[in-house]
mmCIF file of C-alpha atoms in Angstrom:
data_model
loop_
_atom_site.group_PDB
_atom_site.id
_atom_site.type_symbol
_atom_site.label_atom_id
_atom_site.label_comp_id
_atom_site.label_asym_id
_atom_site.label_seq_id
_atom_site.Cartn_x
_atom_site.Cartn_y
_atom_site.Cartn_z
ATOM 1 C CA ALA A 455 173.240 94.157 74.367
ATOM 2 C CA VAL A 456 173.643 91.031 72.370
ATOM 3 C CA THR A 457 177.406 90.720 73.425
ATOM 4 C CA ILE A 458 176.311 91.156 77.151
ATOM 5 C CA LEU A 459 173.518 88.741 76.942
ATOM 6 C CA GLY A 460 175.825 86.126 75.176
ATOM 7 C CA GLY A 461 178.405 86.645 77.936
ATOM 8 C CA MET A 462 175.778 86.035 80.501
ATOM 9 C CA THR A 463 174.569 82.899 78.875
ATOM 10 C CA LEU A 464 178.061 81.612 78.352
ATOM 11 C CA SER A 465 178.766 82.310 82.136
ATOM 12 C CA THR A 466 175.640 80.657 83.203
ATOM 13 C CA LEU A 467 176.362 77.516 81.108
ATOM 14 C CA ILE A 468 179.909 77.544 82.393
ATOM 15 C CA THR A 469 178.607 77.602 85.988
ATOM 16 C CA LEU A 470 176.014 74.950 85.467
ATOM 17 C CA LEU A 471 178.850 72.746 84.081
ATOM 18 C CA VAL A 472 181.560 73.568 86.379
ATOM 19 C CA VAL A 473 179.668 73.601 89.694
ATOM 20 C CA PRO A 474 178.240 69.983 89.525
ATOM 21 C CA ALA A 475 181.691 68.694 88.456
ATOM 22 C CA ALA A 476 183.677 70.567 91.222
ATOM 23 C CA TYR A 477 180.871 69.171 93.687
ATOM 24 C CA TYR A 478 181.336 65.627 92.226
ATOM 25 C CA LEU A 479 185.217 65.873 92.334
ATOM 26 C CA GLY A 480 184.971 67.291 95.968
ATOM 27 C CA GLU A 481 182.740 64.373 97.044
ATOM 28 C CA LYS A 482 185.175 61.923 95.444
ATOM 29 C CA GLU A 483 188.175 63.527 97.209
ATOM 30 C CA VAL A 484 186.509 63.629 100.459
ATOM 31 C CA LYS A 485 185.783 59.786 100.131
ATOM 32 C CA ILE A 486 189.318 59.123 99.192
ATOM 33 C CA GLN A 487 191.172 61.331 101.537
ATOM 34 C CA PRO A 488 188.930 61.999 104.622
ATOM 35 C CA LYS A 489 191.951 63.694 106.229
ATOM 36 C CA ILE A 490 191.501 66.854 104.256
ATOM 37 C CA ASN A 491 187.897 67.267 105.539
ATOM 38 C CA LYS A 492 189.311 67.324 109.203
ATOM 39 C CA ILE A 493 191.614 70.087 108.393
#
């Protein structure tokens, strides 16, 4: 149970870190290269 809980916590922390980073990078790319957004 401890391992499962630890795994869930780790996954949650990774998600909380990766999602905002991916969103920020995505916004940055859209601004720099608007052509990708049209495709």
